[in-house]
Amino acid sequence: MATELRMPQMGYDMEEGTVVKWLVQEGETVKRNAPIAEIETDKAVVEFETETEGTILKILASEGSVIPVGQTIVVVGSEGEEFTITEPLQVTEDSDTPVTENVEISNKIPEISENNVATDPEITPSSIIASPIARKLAEDLGIPLSKIQGSGPNGRITKTDVENFQDSDDEQVSETISTTPETTQAPPEVTPVKSSSNNSPSDKQPLSRMRQQIARVTVKSKSEKPHFYVSAEIDMTRAMALRKQINEQLSPEGVKITVNDLIVKASIETLKKFPKFNAYYEEDGIVYNDSINIAIAISDDEGLIVPAILDCGDKSLRQISQMVKDLAQRSSNGTLSPQEYTGGTFAISNLGMYDVTSFVAIIHPPQSAVLAVGTVTEKPVVKDGEIVIAQTMVGTISADHRIVDGAEGAEFLVAVKSLLENPMSMVV
Amino acid sequence: MSEMILRDAMSKALREALDQDDRVFLMGEDIGAYGGAYAVTKGFLEEYGEERIRDTPISESVFVGAGAGAAMIGMRPIVEVMTINFTLVAIDQIVNHAAKLSYMSNGQFKVPLILRTVTGGGGQLAATHSQSFENWYASVPGLKVVVPATPYDALGLFRASRKDNNPIIFAEHAMLYRVRGEVPEEYYEIPLGKARIAQEGSDVTLIAYSGMVKVAEEAAEIFYRNDISAEVIDLRTLSPLDLETLVNSVKKTSRAVVIEETWKTGGFSGSIASDIQEAAFDFLDGPVLRINGPDVPAPYAKNLEQLMIPKASWIVDQVKYNFGL
């Protein structure tokens, strides 16, 4: 039976992806999990794997086309097999002729295949809430509603949303052009060249896709999740000493534990005791994640990503250190997997490399908490009635009040603090 | 150009009618010796005499019917019913007789009757004296319903009403008699069925009439301070209804709010909202909103009564919520 493979949702908030390049041709035979295309999301180019083996029967999305999540892009099946696809392909951008390619649309009841890549089949034009004028305007301008974020009640797409989208459309076009289909690297930062005839305000810089994404995600988080914050000063003296000792002894083996590794490890151990911080909120209940995936905020010139080390609940400090290092490396060369991009269950944001005391972070949806840590600094503290010099760091947990309350936040943070102040238990 | 309050504009309109047309006479409760419940006809009895300024018994059905009859035989009666609440006693004369006679006589009879009456609440006159029924009359073919909001419009619309050969409900809002406005010395008329764009705007259309126009203008002022440009339309007449002006405005703004003092259920705002969405559906950016008083009898207590009269803040809240402005 032929299987439709659809544009996967590879990121929270991902609504569409660009088919950068096909790695296979029609008629070619593919094995299960073989990479068949390169797909560009808001953040990176990733390989798209087939979840079913067989023959590539029909490639529906041309290279460079932007396809809404959930839309069929390729059909895989047995050679010579007759097939029908459940819906016409809507190419949303790309060419000046909006193509609607109908491939043998029959009146059969659409087949629902379990082999389909995880998608959101709900995103169809009729299920999008948009005002009449927004629909009309979008149609006149040739803008697919699925690309527009609604700002009205119930997420309704309003006239203003379409107009704003139209205003930014020129930038998007230039961006698509600047991304050459051959490259597998993250899209270059868009620095639009302003023509002198452009009478828009000269100091306005168009938003890159990543900037738009960050804007959407942070606004959504802050408007949906009631954040609260708990801070504590953590004495890192022992942790710093332990780290020094480990690194001195194990450097021949290539081990270099960072302060962040210790914080990751302490968070993992604490999350085991407080699983609510590793869960997320839904309208009808709290969803507990099976595994602990620690997301790490990584910033670069373009902006910020929060990829995760996956299933690290039973990993040693040494393994964690290696995983984090690997994650950072692959994020810089754009080879993270979709799961790493989106699978985080708890996040750590560390600005310790800057001389900042403390800060509060925004929770990365759908997660429920993020730990923000500042720099480790030497300062006088009182211990046993004596003033001594200690290395301290301020940690601040931001948590979703719909799941946990202030007291739980305090207990969680104190547990992290306790582990970092008595770090031996994390390595033995 | 001189400034005057709406009461004086109405007095001026009535004097003009009496002075210019011998067929005109006034009839109603307490309009003569007492000078009118709202003092519009103060001094008229002395000036024009008992034959043209006729006090009537408390019997609305009789004197409204008499007015219709006089109109049928060529007079131009101006009948005052003290408040619109009391027109219910005469509703058979209004709806079944005055409004139907021309039609049922195949045009052999005309009924050029102007029925002046006072509408609206806000004066602590309690449940039976604070109602607005102009929306009911606006649903009756054969009647015209005039609902001025300013002294200028009151005079101009009355002049046009005098020339009309149909029965007219001329509803003056009790809380507007002291509203001041400019009225030119030179003669002018305002045609029935032509709405007034009280304020031009581009983001949302606020449609109101009578006492609600100033409420809409207050809301527009709040919007203005928040960088939202509201267009305020004063209907002036409910029947005929100037749908064209409304639809043109909504096509421009994509958002419409209809504001009306009376109860929401059965309110004329519902009819207008429906007309707009039929005529301009593809231009709408959200539901056509209706701001009406709640479906309760008017309380006597001042604080409670005020709670049932639409306020600018109601409009602002609904617009912000529904249109995301």
XYZ file of C-alpha atoms in Angstrom, chain A residues 70-308:
239
model
C 1.134 17.974 7.378
C 1.050 18.327 3.631
C 2.058 15.262 1.618
C 5.374 15.791 -0.137
C 6.179 12.344 -1.459
C 4.450 9.009 -2.005
C 6.291 5.746 -1.322
C 4.958 2.297 -2.248
C 5.489 -0.767 -4.383
C 6.776 -0.293 -7.867
C 4.012 0.208 -10.386
C 1.405 0.444 -7.677
C -1.563 2.685 -8.340
C -2.172 5.236 -5.673
C -4.260 8.194 -4.786
C -3.337 11.061 -2.586
C -5.693 12.477 -0.109
C -5.347 16.120 -0.956
C -3.946 18.344 -3.637
C -0.587 19.814 -2.911
C -0.591 23.480 -2.138
C 2.720 25.072 -2.782
C 2.733 28.160 -0.691
C 5.656 30.053 -2.027
C 8.347 29.531 -4.564
C 7.167 30.306 -8.025
C 4.990 33.040 -9.375
C 2.430 30.476 -10.391
C 0.837 29.038 -7.273
C 0.753 25.422 -8.304
C -2.060 23.150 -7.372
C -0.912 19.790 -8.549
C -3.628 17.210 -8.525
C -2.368 13.708 -8.693
C -5.117 11.247 -9.462
C -7.486 12.541 -6.902
C -10.164 9.939 -6.539
C -13.322 9.999 -4.544
C -12.122 7.129 -2.419
C -12.109 7.625 1.277
C -8.647 8.946 2.039
C -6.348 6.288 3.385
C -4.956 7.027 6.742
C -1.604 5.441 7.085
C 0.007 4.769 10.405
C 3.319 5.039 8.695
C 2.917 8.701 8.166
C 5.551 10.859 9.666
C 4.377 12.554 12.796
C 2.432 15.474 11.510
C -0.332 17.790 12.403
C -3.062 16.899 9.930
C -5.361 19.467 11.547
C -3.802 22.311 9.647
C -6.108 22.606 6.694
C -7.462 25.850 5.332
C -10.976 25.231 6.553
C -9.850 24.693 10.120
C -7.942 27.949 10.186
C -9.857 30.687 11.923
C -9.715 33.832 9.861
C -12.030 36.771 9.458
C -13.851 37.146 6.134
C -11.793 40.166 5.121
C -8.584 38.360 6.088
C -9.533 35.401 3.898
C -10.416 37.653 0.998
C -7.287 39.746 1.366
C -5.043 36.697 1.679
C -6.626 35.177 -1.401
C -6.211 38.376 -3.399
C -2.578 38.599 -2.380
C -1.928 34.899 -2.893
C -0.855 34.365 0.704
C -1.786 30.995 2.238
C -3.561 31.474 5.530
C -1.564 28.641 7.051
C 1.479 30.873 6.982
C -0.081 33.636 9.001
C -0.169 33.756 12.747
C -3.560 34.962 14.014
C -3.645 37.623 16.699
C -7.400 37.911 17.256
C -9.664 36.087 19.709
C -9.260 32.294 19.408
C -6.209 32.968 17.292
C -8.346 34.451 14.542
C -6.322 35.770 11.630
C -7.339 39.393 11.225
C -6.997 41.903 8.432
C -4.035 43.448 10.234
C -2.282 40.081 10.448
C -2.521 39.672 6.679
C -1.375 43.239 6.065
C 1.570 42.823 8.409
C 2.436 39.541 6.763
C 2.282 41.175 3.380
C 4.632 43.902 4.571
C 7.183 41.297 5.601
C 6.601 39.201 2.510
C 9.205 40.927 0.385
C 11.846 40.083 2.915
C 10.782 36.472 2.932
C 11.073 36.255 -0.790
C 14.576 37.654 -0.752
C 15.434 35.193 1.957
C 14.257 32.242 -0.060
C 16.293 33.356 -2.992
C 19.397 33.795 -0.937
C 19.193 30.240 0.343
C 20.738 28.155 -2.352
C 19.087 24.760 -2.543
C 22.407 22.921 -2.648
C 23.657 23.967 0.710
C 22.962 21.879 3.743
C 23.946 24.589 6.115
C 21.716 26.826 8.084
C 20.392 29.720 6.040
C 22.717 32.669 6.002
C 21.598 35.629 7.990
C 19.470 37.851 5.884
C 20.852 41.306 5.476
C 18.532 42.819 2.968
C 19.991 45.374 0.678
C 17.972 48.515 0.807
C 17.308 50.215 -2.424
C 17.516 53.941 -2.322
C 14.031 54.265 -3.714
C 12.664 52.393 -0.748
C 10.788 54.945 1.287
C 10.364 52.783 4.384
C 12.047 54.023 7.558
C 15.753 53.662 6.916
C 16.541 52.233 10.348
C 14.167 49.272 10.169
C 15.875 45.929 9.739
C 13.659 43.096 8.584
C 13.375 40.130 10.919
C 15.274 36.982 10.128
C 13.311 33.762 10.320
C 15.000 32.874 13.549
C 14.142 36.277 14.989
C 10.506 35.780 13.979
C 10.544 32.348 15.530
C 12.031 33.595 18.784
C 9.488 36.390 18.864
C 6.593 33.997 18.363
C 7.786 31.461 20.899
C 8.626 33.926 23.645
C 5.415 35.877 23.205
C 3.423 32.661 23.267
C 5.221 31.456 26.360
C 4.867 34.708 28.230
C 1.232 35.163 27.294
C 0.158 31.594 28.002
C 2.345 30.505 30.865
C 2.029 32.297 34.166
C 5.714 32.446 35.095
C 6.970 32.697 38.634
C 10.541 32.883 39.775
C 12.568 31.652 42.733
C 16.203 32.587 43.245
C 18.910 31.256 45.526
C 22.583 31.902 46.027
C 24.559 28.697 45.648
C 27.961 28.170 47.220
C 30.011 26.661 44.410
C 33.296 26.428 46.323
C 33.241 22.665 46.629
C 31.886 22.133 43.147
C 34.684 24.249 41.688
C 37.252 22.329 43.679
C 35.838 18.992 42.584
C 35.751 20.102 38.970
C 39.373 21.186 39.169
C 40.355 17.861 40.649
C 38.507 15.821 38.022
C 39.901 17.832 35.146
C 43.457 17.609 36.431
C 43.247 13.862 36.798
C 41.275 13.012 33.688
C 42.567 15.538 31.167
C 44.771 12.870 29.534
C 41.546 11.059 28.701
C 40.115 14.217 27.141
C 37.704 14.899 29.973
C 36.934 18.516 30.690
C 34.005 19.030 33.013
C 32.461 22.494 32.926
C 30.451 24.289 35.575
C 27.500 23.897 33.262
C 27.953 20.116 33.205
C 27.665 20.112 36.972
C 24.517 22.206 36.798
C 23.043 19.862 34.180
C 23.836 16.855 36.337
C 22.394 18.489 39.453
C 19.239 19.386 37.521
C 18.831 15.820 36.249
C 19.115 14.367 39.720
C 16.654 16.932 41.059
C 14.169 16.350 38.234
C 14.001 12.683 39.218
C 12.726 13.783 42.612
C 10.449 16.501 41.224
C 8.981 15.035 38.030
C 6.474 17.881 37.690
C 9.314 20.102 36.539
C 9.905 17.587 33.756
C 6.256 17.630 32.732
C 4.111 20.017 30.771
C 0.658 21.463 31.039
C -2.302 20.668 28.855
C -5.860 21.889 29.280
C -7.044 18.532 30.517
C -4.063 17.375 32.516
C -0.362 17.325 33.246
C 1.744 15.283 30.852
C 4.804 13.654 32.426
C 7.666 13.034 30.037
C 9.085 9.522 29.938
C 12.655 10.685 29.714
C 14.689 13.580 30.975
C 15.971 15.665 28.086
C 17.939 18.667 29.247
C 17.725 21.555 26.836
C 20.589 24.004 26.769
C 20.179 27.539 25.518
C 22.830 28.176 22.883
C 23.180 31.592 21.346
C 25.019 32.550 18.203
C 25.153 35.528 15.913
C 21.728 34.816 14.509
C 19.897 34.301 17.737
C 19.113 31.517 20.100
C 18.328 27.826 19.952
C 17.512 25.474 22.782
C 18.493 21.942 21.715
C 18.479 19.090 24.188
